[in-house]
Coordinates of C-alpha atoms in Angstrom, one line a residue:
M180 CA 152.6 12.1 -65.3
T181 CA 151.4 15.5 -66.4
W182 CA 154.3 17.1 -64.6
K183 CA 156.6 14.8 -66.6
F184 CA 154.9 15.9 -69.8
E185 CA 155.7 19.5 -68.7
D186 CA 159.3 18.7 -67.9
R187 CA 159.8 16.9 -71.2
G188 CA 158.2 19.8 -73.1
I189 CA 160.5 22.3 -71.3
A190 CA 163.5 20.0 -71.9
L191 CA 162.7 19.9 -75.7
Q192 CA 162.3 23.7 -75.7
Q193 CA 165.6 24.2 -73.9
L194 CA 167.4 21.7 -76.3
N195 CA 166.0 23.8 -79.2
Q196 CA 167.3 27.0 -77.6
L197 CA 170.6 25.3 -76.9
N198 CA 170.9 24.2 -80.6
T199 CA 170.1 27.7 -81.6
R200 CA 172.8 29.1 -79.4
I201 CA 175.3 26.5 -80.5
S202 CA 174.5 27.3 -84.1
L203 CA 174.9 31.0 -83.4
L204 CA 178.2 30.4 -81.5
T205 CA 179.5 28.3 -84.4
T206 CA 178.5 31.0 -86.9
I207 CA 180.2 33.7 -84.8
S208 CA 183.4 31.6 -84.4
T209 CA 183.7 30.6 -88.0
S210 CA 182.5 33.8 -89.6
S211 CA 185.0 35.9 -91.5
S212 CA 183.1 39.1 -90.6
P213 CA 181.9 38.8 -87.1
N214 CA 181.1 42.4 -86.8
T215 CA 178.0 41.9 -88.9
I216 CA 176.5 39.7 -86.2
H217 CA 174.7 41.8 -83.6
T218 CA 175.0 39.2 -80.8
T219 CA 178.3 38.9 -79.1
Q220 CA 180.1 35.7 -78.4
E221 CA 179.9 36.4 -74.7
E222 CA 176.1 36.8 -74.7
V223 CA 175.7 33.5 -76.5
I224 CA 178.0 31.7 -74.1
Y225 CA 176.0 33.3 -71.2
D226 CA 172.7 32.0 -72.6
M227 CA 174.2 28.6 -73.1
D228 CA 175.4 28.4 -69.5
K229 CA 171.9 29.5 -68.4
I230 CA 170.2 26.9 -70.5
L231 CA 172.6 24.2 -69.2
S232 CA 171.8 25.4 -65.7
D233 CA 168.0 25.1 -66.4
L234 CA 168.5 21.6 -67.9
S235 CA 170.3 20.5 -64.8
D236 CA 167.3 21.4 -62.7
N237 CA 164.9 19.5 -65.0
D238 CA 163.8 16.1 -63.5
I239 CA 164.2 14.4 -66.9
F240 CA 167.9 14.6 -66.6
C241 CA 168.3 14.0 -62.8
C242 CA 165.5 11.6 -62.0
S243 CA 164.4 10.0 -65.3
S244 CA 164.7 6.3 -65.7
V245 CA 164.7 6.6 -69.5
L246 CA 167.9 8.7 -70.0
D247 CA 171.3 7.6 -68.9
K248 CA 172.7 9.4 -65.9
N249 CA 175.7 10.4 -67.9
T250 CA 173.6 12.2 -70.6
Y251 CA 173.7 15.6 -69.0
P252 CA 177.3 15.5 -67.9
Q253 CA 178.3 14.4 -71.5
L254 CA 176.2 17.2 -73.0
K255 CA 177.7 19.7 -70.6
Q256 CA 181.2 18.4 -71.4
N257 CA 180.5 18.7 -75.2
I258 CA 179.2 22.2 -74.7
Q259 CA 182.2 23.2 -72.7
T260 CA 184.5 21.7 -75.4
L261 CA 182.7 23.7 -78.1
I262 CA 183.0 26.9 -76.0
R263 CA 186.7 26.3 -75.5
Q264 CA 187.2 25.7 -79.2
A265 CA 185.2 28.9 -80.0
T266 CA 187.2 31.0 -77.5
S267 CA 190.6 29.6 -78.3
L268 CA 193.1 32.0 -79.7
T269 CA 193.7 29.7 -82.6
I270 CA 190.3 28.9 -84.0
D271 CA 189.9 25.5 -85.7
K272 CA 186.8 26.0 -87.7
Q273 CA 186.6 22.3 -88.8
A274 CA 186.9 21.1 -85.2
I275 CA 184.3 23.6 -84.1
S276 CA 182.0 22.4 -86.9
Q277 CA 182.5 18.8 -86.1
T278 CA 181.9 19.5 -82.3
A279 CA 178.8 21.4 -83.1
H280 CA 177.6 18.7 -85.5
H281 CA 178.2 16.1 -82.8
I282 CA 176.3 18.2 -80.3
F283 CA 173.4 18.6 -82.7
H284 CA 173.4 14.9 -83.4
E285 CA 173.4 14.1 -79.7
N286 CA 170.7 16.6 -79.0
E287 CA 168.6 15.2 -81.8
I288 CA 168.9 11.7 -80.4
L289 CA 168.0 13.1 -77.0
A290 CA 165.0 14.9 -78.4
Q291 CA 163.9 11.7 -80.2
I292 CA 164.1 9.8 -77.0
I293 CA 162.1 12.4 -75.2
T294 CA 159.6 12.6 -78.0
K295 CA 159.2 8.8 -78.1
Q296 CA 158.7 8.8 -74.3
N297 CA 156.1 11.5 -74.7
T298 CA 154.4 9.5 -77.4
R299 CA 154.3 6.4 -75.2
N300 CA 153.1 8.6 -72.3
I301 CA 150.4 10.1 -74.5
K302 CA 149.1 6.6 -75.5
L303 CA 149.3 5.7 -71.9
M304 CA 147.4 8.8 -71.0
R305 CA 144.7 8.0 -73.6
I306 CA 144.4 4.5 -72.2
I307 CA 144.3 5.9 -68.7
R308 CA 141.7 8.5 -69.8
I309 CA 139.6 5.7 -71.4
G310 CA 139.9 3.7 -68.2
L311 CA 139.0 6.8 -66.2
F312 CA 135.9 7.4 -68.4
S313 CA 135.0 3.7 -68.1
L314 CA 135.5 3.9 -64.4
I315 CA 133.4 7.0 -64.1
A316 CA 130.7 5.3 -66.2
L317 CA 130.9 2.3 -64.0
L318 CA 130.9 4.5 -60.9
L319 CA 127.8 6.3 -62.2
F320 CA 126.0 3.0 -63.0
T321 CA 127.0 1.6 -59.6
S322 CA 126.0 4.8 -57.9
F323 CA 122.6 4.8 -59.6
F324 CA 122.1 1.1 -58.8
L325 CA 123.1 1.6 -55.2
L326 CA 120.9 4.8 -55.1
K327 CA 118.0 2.8 -56.5
K328 CA 118.6 -0.1 -54.2
N329 CA 119.5 1.6 -51.0
I330 CA 117.5 4.8 -51.2
L331 CA 114.9 4.9 -53.9
K332 CA 113.5 1.4 -53.3
P333 CA 113.2 1.9 -49.5
L334 CA 111.6 5.3 -50.2
N335 CA 109.1 3.8 -52.6
T336 CA 108.4 1.0 -50.1
L337 CA 107.7 3.7 -47.4
K338 CA 105.6 5.6 -49.9
D339 CA 103.5 2.5 -50.6
G340 CA 103.1 2.0 -46.9
F341 CA 101.9 5.5 -46.3
N342 CA 99.5 5.3 -49.3
A343 CA 98.0 2.1 -47.8
I344 CA 97.5 3.9 -44.5
K345 CA 95.7 6.7 -46.3
K346 CA 93.3 4.1 -47.7
G347 CA 92.6 2.8 -44.2
Q348 CA 94.7 -0.4 -44.5
F349 CA 96.0 -0.3 -40.9
D350 CA 97.3 -3.9 -41.1
T351 CA 100.0 -2.9 -43.6
A352 CA 103.6 -3.9 -42.9
I353 CA 106.7 -3.1 -45.0
T354 CA 109.8 -5.2 -45.3
I355 CA 113.3 -3.6 -45.9
N356 CA 116.2 -6.0 -45.5
T357 CA 119.1 -3.6 -45.9
K358 CA 120.6 -4.1 -42.5
D359 CA 121.2 -0.4 -42.2
E360 CA 119.2 2.7 -41.1
W361 CA 116.5 2.0 -43.6
E362 CA 115.7 -1.3 -41.9
E363 CA 115.5 0.5 -38.6
V364 CA 113.1 3.1 -40.3
A365 CA 111.0 0.1 -41.6
L366 CA 110.9 -1.4 -38.1
G367 CA 109.8 2.0 -36.7
F368 CA 107.2 2.4 -39.4
N369 CA 105.7 -1.1 -38.7
Q370 CA 105.7 -0.3 -35.0
M371 CA 103.9 3.0 -35.7
V372 CA 101.4 1.2 -37.9
R373 CA 100.7 -1.5 -35.2
E374 CA 100.1 1.2 -32.6
L375 CA 97.9 3.2 -35.1
H376 CA 96.0 0.0 -35.9
N377 CA 95.5 -0.8 -32.2
S378 CA 94.4 2.8 -31.5
Y379 CA 92.0 2.7 -34.4
S380 CA 90.7 -0.7 -33.4
L381 CA 90.3 0.6 -29.8
L382 CA 88.5 3.7 -31.0
E383 CA 86.3 1.7 -33.4
N384 CA 85.4 -0.7 -30.6
R385 CA 84.6 2.2 -28.3
V386 CA 82.4 3.7 -31.0
K387 CA 80.7 0.4 -31.5
L388 CA 80.3 0.0 -27.8
R389 CA 78.9 3.5 -27.3
T390 CA 76.6 3.0 -30.3
Q391 CA 75.4 -0.2 -28.8
E392 CA 74.9 1.5 -25.5
L393 CA 72.9 4.2 -27.1
E394 CA 70.9 1.7 -29.0
N395 CA 70.2 -0.3 -25.8
E396 CA 69.3 2.9 -24.0
K397 CA 66.9 3.8 -26.8
N398 CA 65.4 0.3 -26.7
N399 CA 65.0 0.5 -22.9
K400 CA 63.4 3.9 -23.1
E401 CA 61.0 2.6 -25.8
I402 CA 60.2 -0.4 -23.6
L403 CA 59.6 1.8 -20.6
Y404 CA 57.5 4.2 -22.7
Q405 CA 55.4 1.3 -24.0
I406 CA 54.9 -0.2 -20.6
T407 CA 54.1 3.2 -19.1
S408 CA 51.6 3.8 -21.8
Y409 CA 50.1 0.4 -21.4
L410 CA 49.7 0.9 -17.6
H411 CA 48.1 4.3 -18.0
E412 CA 45.8 3.4 -20.9
N413 CA 44.4 0.2 -19.3
E414 CA 42.7 -0.5 -16.0
L415 CA 45.1 -2.1 -13.5
S416 CA 43.3 -5.4 -13.7
Q417 CA 44.5 -9.0 -13.3
K418 CA 44.7 -9.3 -17.1
T419 CA 46.7 -6.0 -17.3
L420 CA 49.1 -7.2 -14.6
Y421 CA 49.6 -10.6 -16.3
H422 CA 50.4 -9.0 -19.6
L423 CA 52.8 -6.6 -17.8
L424 CA 54.7 -9.5 -16.1
H425 CA 54.7 -11.5 -19.4
R426 CA 56.2 -8.5 -21.2
I427 CA 58.9 -8.1 -18.5
Q428 CA 59.7 -11.9 -18.6
K429 CA 60.0 -11.9 -22.3
T430 CA 62.0 -8.7 -22.5
Y431 CA 64.5 -9.4 -19.7
H432 CA 64.6 -13.2 -19.9
T433 CA 63.6 -14.0 -16.4
R434 CA 62.9 -17.5 -15.2
S435 CA 59.8 -16.5 -13.2
I436 CA 58.3 -13.3 -11.8
Y437 CA 55.8 -12.4 -9.0
L438 CA 54.0 -9.3 -8.1
F439 CA 52.9 -8.5 -4.5
L440 CA 50.9 -5.4 -3.4
I441 CA 50.2 -4.3 0.1
E442 CA 46.7 -5.1 1.4
K443 CA 45.7 -5.2 5.0
E444 CA 49.3 -4.2 5.9
K445 CA 50.6 -7.3 4.3
F446 CA 52.1 -8.2 0.9
N447 CA 49.5 -10.2 -1.0
L448 CA 50.3 -12.0 -4.3
K449 CA 48.4 -10.3 -7.1
Q450 CA 49.8 -11.9 -10.2
F451 CA 52.7 -14.3 -11.1
I452 CA 54.3 -16.3 -13.9
P453 CA 55.9 -19.1 -11.9
S454 CA 58.3 -21.9 -13.0
D455 CA 56.7 -24.4 -10.6
M456 CA 54.3 -24.4 -7.6
A457 CA 57.1 -25.2 -5.1
E458 CA 58.9 -22.0 -6.1
Q459 CA 55.6 -20.0 -5.7
N460 CA 55.0 -21.4 -2.2
I461 CA 58.6 -20.6 -1.1
I462 CA 58.4 -17.0 -2.3
Q463 CA 54.9 -16.5 -0.8
R464 CA 56.1 -17.9 2.5
Y465 CA 59.2 -15.7 2.5
C466 CA 57.2 -12.5 1.8
H467 CA 54.6 -13.3 4.5
Q468 CA 57.3 -14.2 7.0
Y469 CA 59.4 -11.1 6.5
H470 CA 56.6 -8.7 5.6
H471 CA 57.5 -6.2 8.3
T472 CA 61.2 -6.1 7.2
L473 CA 60.3 -5.8 3.6
K474 CA 57.7 -3.1 4.3
T475 CA 60.2 -0.9 6.1
S476 CA 63.3 -1.5 3.9
T477 CA 64.8 1.5 2.2
A478 CA 67.0 -0.4 -0.3
P479 CA 66.0 -0.4 -4.0
Y480 CA 66.2 -4.2 -4.2
I481 CA 67.6 -7.1 -2.2
H482 CA 68.9 -10.6 -3.1
C483 CA 67.3 -13.3 -1.1
T484 CA 67.8 -17.1 -0.5
Q485 CA 65.1 -19.3 0.9
D486 CA 65.2 -23.1 0.8
N487 CA 68.2 -23.0 -1.7
L488 CA 66.1 -20.8 -4.0
H489 CA 67.8 -17.6 -5.1
F490 CA 65.7 -14.7 -6.1
T491 CA 65.7 -10.9 -6.1
I492 CA 63.0 -8.6 -4.6
I493 CA 62.6 -5.2 -6.2
F494 CA 60.7 -2.7 -4.0
I495 CA 57.8 -0.8 -5.6
K496 CA 57.9 2.6 -3.9
Y497 CA 55.6 5.5 -3.9
K498 CA 56.8 8.6 -2.1
K499 CA 59.5 6.5 -0.4
N500 CA 56.9 4.0 0.9
N501 CA 57.0 0.4 -0.1
V502 CA 53.6 -0.3 -1.7
G503 CA 54.5 -3.6 -3.4
L504 CA 57.2 -6.1 -4.4
L505 CA 58.4 -7.4 -7.7
V506 CA 60.1 -10.8 -7.1
V507 CA 62.3 -12.0 -10.0
N508 CA 64.0 -15.3 -10.4
F509 CA 66.8 -14.7 -13.0
N510 CA 68.3 -17.4 -15.1
T511 CA 71.5 -18.8 -13.6
D512 CA 73.5 -17.9 -16.7
D513 CA 72.4 -14.3 -16.8
Q514 CA 75.4 -12.0 -16.4
N515 CA 73.6 -8.7 -16.6
T516 CA 71.5 -9.0 -13.5
S517 CA 72.6 -5.6 -12.0
H518 CA 71.9 -3.9 -15.3
T519 CA 68.5 -5.6 -15.6
L520 CA 67.6 -4.5 -12.0
Q521 CA 68.4 -0.9 -13.0
L522 CA 66.0 -1.2 -15.9
L523 CA 63.3 -2.8 -13.9
K524 CA 63.4 0.0 -11.2
P525 CA 61.7 2.7 -13.3
I526 CA 59.1 0.1 -14.4
C527 CA 58.3 -0.5 -10.7
D528 CA 58.1 3.2 -10.2
Q529 CA 55.5 3.5 -13.0
L530 CA 53.7 0.5 -11.6
A531 CA 53.5 2.3 -8.2
V532 CA 52.1 5.4 -9.9
A533 CA 49.5 3.3 -11.7
Q534 CA 48.5 1.6 -8.5
E535 CA 48.2 4.9 -6.7
N536 CA 46.1 6.3 -9.7
K537 CA 43.9 3.2 -9.4
H538 CA 43.4 3.8 -5.7
L539 CA 42.6 7.5 -6.4
H540 CA 40.2 6.5 -9.1
E541 CA 38.5 3.9 -6.9
Q542 CA 38.2 6.5 -4.1
Q543 CA 36.6 9.0 -6.5
K544 CA 34.3 6.3 -7.8
D545 CA 33.3 5.3 -4.2
Y546 CA 32.8 8.9 -3.2
A547 CA 30.5 9.4 -6.2
I548 CA 28.6 6.2 -5.4
L549 CA 28.4 7.1 -1.7
S550 CA 27.2 10.6 -2.6
E551 CA 24.5 9.1 -4.8
R552 CA 23.4 6.6 -2.2
N553 CA 23.3 9.3 0.5
L554 CA 21.2 11.4 -1.8
I555 CA 18.8 8.5 -2.4
A556 CA 18.7 7.8 1.3
Q557 CA 17.9 11.4 2.0
R558 CA 15.1 11.5 -0.5
L559 CA 13.7 8.2 0.9
H560 CA 13.8 9.7 4.3
D561 CA 12.2 12.9 3.2
S562 CA 9.4 11.1 1.3
I563 CA 8.5 7.5 2.1
A564 CA 9.9 7.3 5.6
Q565 CA 8.2 10.5 6.7
S566 CA 4.9 9.4 5.1
L567 CA 5.1 6.1 6.9
A568 CA 5.8 7.9 10.2
F569 CA 2.8 10.1 9.6
L570 CA 0.6 7.1 8.8
N571 CA 1.8 5.4 11.9
M572 CA 0.9 8.4 14.0
Q573 CA -2.6 8.6 12.3
I574 CA -3.2 4.9 13.1
Q575 CA -2.2 5.5 16.7
S576 CA -4.7 8.4 16.9
L577 CA -7.4 6.4 15.2
K578 CA -6.8 3.5 17.6
N579 CA -7.1 5.8 20.6
E580 CA -10.3 7.4 19.3
L581 CA -12.1 4.2 18.7
S582 CA -14.2 3.2 21.7
T583 CA -13.4 0.1 23.5
E584 CA -16.8 -1.2 22.5
A585 CA -15.8 -1.1 18.8
S586 CA -15.9 -4.2 16.8
T587 CA -13.2 -6.7 17.3
T588 CA -12.8 -6.9 13.6
Y589 CA -12.0 -3.2 13.4
Q590 CA -9.3 -3.6 16.1
T591 CA -7.8 -6.6 14.3
H592 CA -7.6 -4.7 11.0
I593 CA -6.1 -1.7 12.7
E594 CA -3.4 -3.8 14.4
M595 CA -2.5 -5.5 11.2
I596 CA -2.2 -2.2 9.4
E597 CA -0.1 -0.9 12.3
K598 CA 2.3 -3.9 12.1
G599 CA 2.5 -3.6 8.3
I600 CA 3.4 0.1 8.6
Q601 CA 6.0 -0.7 11.3
H602 CA 7.6 -3.4 9.2
C603 CA 7.7 -1.1 6.2
H604 CA 9.2 1.6 8.4
E605 CA 11.9 -0.8 9.7
D606 CA 12.7 -1.9 6.2
I607 CA 13.1 1.7 5.1
R608 CA 15.4 2.4 8.0
L609 CA 17.4 -0.7 7.2
L610 CA 17.6 0.3 3.6
L611 CA 18.8 3.8 4.7
N612 CA 21.5 2.3 6.9
N613 CA 22.6 0.0 4.0
F614 CA 22.8 3.0 1.7
R615 CA 25.0 4.8 4.3
T616 CA 27.3 1.8 4.8
K617 CA 30.8 3.0 4.0
L618 CA 33.1 0.1 3.1
N619 CA 36.8 0.2 4.0
Y620 CA 38.2 -2.3 1.5
T621 CA 41.3 -2.9 3.5
N622 CA 39.2 -4.3 6.4
L623 CA 36.4 -6.5 5.0
Q624 CA 36.1 -8.4 8.3
E625 CA 35.1 -5.3 10.3
A626 CA 32.5 -4.3 7.8
V627 CA 30.9 -7.8 8.0
K628 CA 30.9 -7.8 11.8
S629 CA 29.2 -4.4 11.8
I630 CA 26.4 -5.6 9.5
I631 CA 25.9 -8.8 11.5
Q632 CA 25.7 -6.7 14.7
Q633 CA 23.0 -4.5 13.2
Y634 CA 20.9 -7.5 12.1
Q635 CA 21.3 -9.3 15.5
Q636 CA 20.1 -6.2 17.3
R637 CA 17.1 -5.7 15.0
Y638 CA 15.9 -9.2 14.5
H639 CA 17.2 -11.0 17.6
F640 CA 18.5 -14.1 15.9
T641 CA 21.9 -15.7 16.5
I642 CA 24.6 -15.4 13.9
D643 CA 27.8 -17.5 14.0
L644 CA 30.6 -15.9 11.9
Q645 CA 33.5 -18.2 10.8
W646 CA 36.6 -16.7 9.2
S647 CA 39.1 -19.4 8.0
D648 CA 41.6 -17.6 5.8
D649 CA 43.0 -14.2 4.8
I650 CA 40.6 -12.9 2.2
H651 CA 42.0 -11.3 -1.0
L652 CA 39.3 -9.3 -2.8
H653 CA 39.3 -6.2 -4.9
K654 CA 37.4 -3.2 -3.6
D655 CA 34.5 -3.7 -6.0
Q656 CA 34.4 -7.4 -5.2
Q657 CA 34.3 -6.6 -1.5
L658 CA 31.5 -4.1 -2.0
Q659 CA 29.4 -6.6 -3.9
V660 CA 30.0 -9.3 -1.2
I661 CA 28.7 -6.9 1.4
F662 CA 25.6 -6.1 -0.6
I663 CA 24.9 -9.8 -1.3
L664 CA 25.3 -10.5 2.5
Q665 CA 22.9 -7.7 3.4
E666 CA 20.3 -9.0 0.9
A667 CA 20.6 -12.6 2.1
L668 CA 20.2 -11.5 5.8
S669 CA 17.2 -9.3 4.8
N670 CA 15.5 -12.3 3.0
I671 CA 16.2 -14.5 6.0
A672 CA 14.7 -11.9 8.4
K673 CA 11.6 -11.5 6.2
H674 CA 10.8 -15.0 5.0
A675 CA 12.9 -17.8 6.7
K676 CA 11.7 -17.4 10.3
A677 CA 15.2 -18.6 11.3
S678 CA 16.7 -18.4 14.8
H679 CA 20.3 -19.3 13.9
I680 CA 22.5 -18.3 11.0
T681 CA 26.0 -19.5 10.1
I682 CA 28.2 -17.4 7.9
H683 CA 31.5 -18.9 6.7
F684 CA 34.2 -17.0 4.8
K685 CA 37.2 -18.9 3.3
Q686 CA 39.6 -18.8 0.5
Q687 CA 41.4 -22.1 -0.4
P688 CA 42.1 -21.4 -3.1
H689 CA 38.8 -19.8 -4.4
F690 CA 36.9 -17.3 -2.3
I691 CA 33.7 -18.7 -0.8
M692 CA 31.0 -17.1 1.3
E693 CA 28.5 -19.6 2.6
I694 CA 25.3 -18.5 4.5
K695 CA 23.2 -21.2 6.2
D696 CA 20.0 -20.7 8.2
N697 CA 17.6 -23.1 10.1
G698 CA 14.5 -21.5 8.7
I699 CA 11.5 -23.0 7.0
G700 CA 13.2 -23.1 3.6
F701 CA 11.4 -23.3 0.3
E702 CA 10.9 -25.7 -2.5
L703 CA 13.1 -25.4 -5.6
Q704 CA 11.5 -25.8 -8.9
N705 CA 10.2 -29.5 -9.3
N706 CA 12.8 -30.6 -6.7
T707 CA 15.3 -31.1 -9.5
D708 CA 18.6 -29.7 -10.4
Q709 CA 17.0 -27.2 -12.8
P710 CA 18.2 -23.7 -12.3
L711 CA 16.1 -21.5 -10.0
H712 CA 13.9 -18.9 -11.7
Y713 CA 15.2 -15.8 -10.0
G714 CA 12.5 -13.7 -11.5
E715 CA 10.0 -15.2 -9.1
H716 CA 12.2 -14.0 -6.1
I717 CA 13.2 -10.4 -6.3
G718 CA 15.9 -10.7 -3.5
L719 CA 17.5 -13.7 -5.1
A720 CA 17.5 -12.0 -8.5
I721 CA 19.3 -9.0 -7.1
M722 CA 22.0 -11.3 -5.5
K723 CA 22.4 -13.1 -8.9
E724 CA 22.9 -9.9 -10.7
R725 CA 25.5 -8.7 -8.3
S726 CA 27.3 -12.0 -8.5
E727 CA 27.4 -11.9 -12.3
H728 CA 28.7 -8.3 -12.2
I729 CA 32.0 -9.5 -10.7
G730 CA 32.1 -12.9 -12.4
A731 CA 31.1 -14.9 -9.4
K732 CA 28.8 -18.0 -9.0
L733 CA 25.7 -18.0 -6.8
Q734 CA 24.4 -21.4 -5.8
I735 CA 21.2 -21.9 -3.6
T736 CA 20.1 -25.1 -2.0
S737 CA 16.9 -25.3 0.1
A738 CA 14.2 -27.7 1.1
K739 CA 10.9 -27.4 2.9
N740 CA 11.5 -27.1 6.7
Q741 CA 15.2 -27.8 6.2
G742 CA 16.6 -24.3 5.9
T743 CA 18.5 -22.7 3.1
C744 CA 22.2 -22.5 2.0
I745 CA 23.5 -19.7 -0.2
Q746 CA 27.0 -20.3 -1.5
F747 CA 28.8 -17.4 -3.2
S748 CA 32.1 -18.4 -5.0
L749 CA 34.7 -16.3 -6.8
D750 CA 37.6 -17.8 -8.9
S751 CA 41.1 -17.1 -7.4
S752 CA 42.4 -15.8 -10.8
T753 CA 40.1 -12.8 -10.4
T754 CA 40.8 -12.1 -6.7
R755 CA 44.5 -11.3 -6.9

């Protein structure tokens, strides 16, 4: 359309130029003095031909739908007619003027047509321009709307998602339903958030798990420290062992627990917290039946089954030697048995150290007692025994120097003095032997046999020893039993005038030592059940004091000419 505007403008300009040339040609042809006009007729005609040629090339005349196809040929014909009239030999001024006026009129009509067309086109151009501006505005609004919808809104959604992640909201998910690349980006973002959430959750769980493991390790170390401190701060008595087992049972939720320690090359039950007696009997029978295998085992623990009872034996080791057993019966729903066994192992190690420390302490104590007793024996030997020996020698010399004619009364008194000194000397020697008696607490039976043999050789009476069960006594308890036995045999030898003695050791379940003789006996106070006044009998008082020292009971029954029975009993709870 712009090109048409240009063509129409050029056409109007050319028509004006043509009108000017026509007016000039008419003036030249009709002028009475043509010499005054500087432009020649030939130049004007040449310009007119050139203008006509240019008009022929203009699209408005050859291609326009507004002008008639005969417009240009008619114009050209009229121009040629005017040129012929102007160049004729006989010039007709009126005809030239009429032809020129006709051409002017036609050109004016043509110019009006072109102008009207331009006006219509201008209005159309304005409408088109308004439409274009409206279209541009619509395009701008549509572009902004599409930009906001398809770019800004998804970007803001992504921005909100990233801000939520910054705040630690790893369960955030965004929704973009554009069915284009943004939707794929949203799906990728959600996948990334899920993986990040899983990674964070996994890391958080690992941190919690590690924190719990460290807390459990701390608690286990505190428990081990408390148990270790308790073992080393308290004497390893039955009460201490019971509290230890109770603490283990409460801490590790065991059903029952038993502690065995080696005595006389066998595992003896020292303390326990059973669930029932049947279970206790099964475990004791198992440990006694397989004591050799258990003693030589190198495993830290073993799982055992006996009579459909499942239990675990943890070995108490000291310098790679099995010195005891901790038998544990876990609850059937316990899923942490292996972990619990790992925790109980250092406790068993500390128990082994405490047991060894107890043995060392007892050995030191025994060594100190033995040293003191040897010192007392040496001083008795150096003083009283030597003095008695000297008196005995003097009596023998006096007896030999007296004449055979001496009074029988003198002889009788001298013999009585001699017998008294000999008895006193024998008592001192027996006391010295008792002082030097060294008790091996792992073999009480041999110590008893050694004492019985000494008394049989010295006093020539028969002693029947009966040993019914395995005896389980502490070292101090065994030592007091030996002293009470020696005191009882000494009293029998001095006062009972017995020829046969029966000594019976048994433990079912309490430990009992029973000593019977067939001597002359003695009368208890008023022949009633009133307690015996031990202060009237020094030997009996000594036996009573020794019994009370270890928490035992001493019962004496006797009657005139019916012998005497001494029964020493010790509760089973204090013998393990």
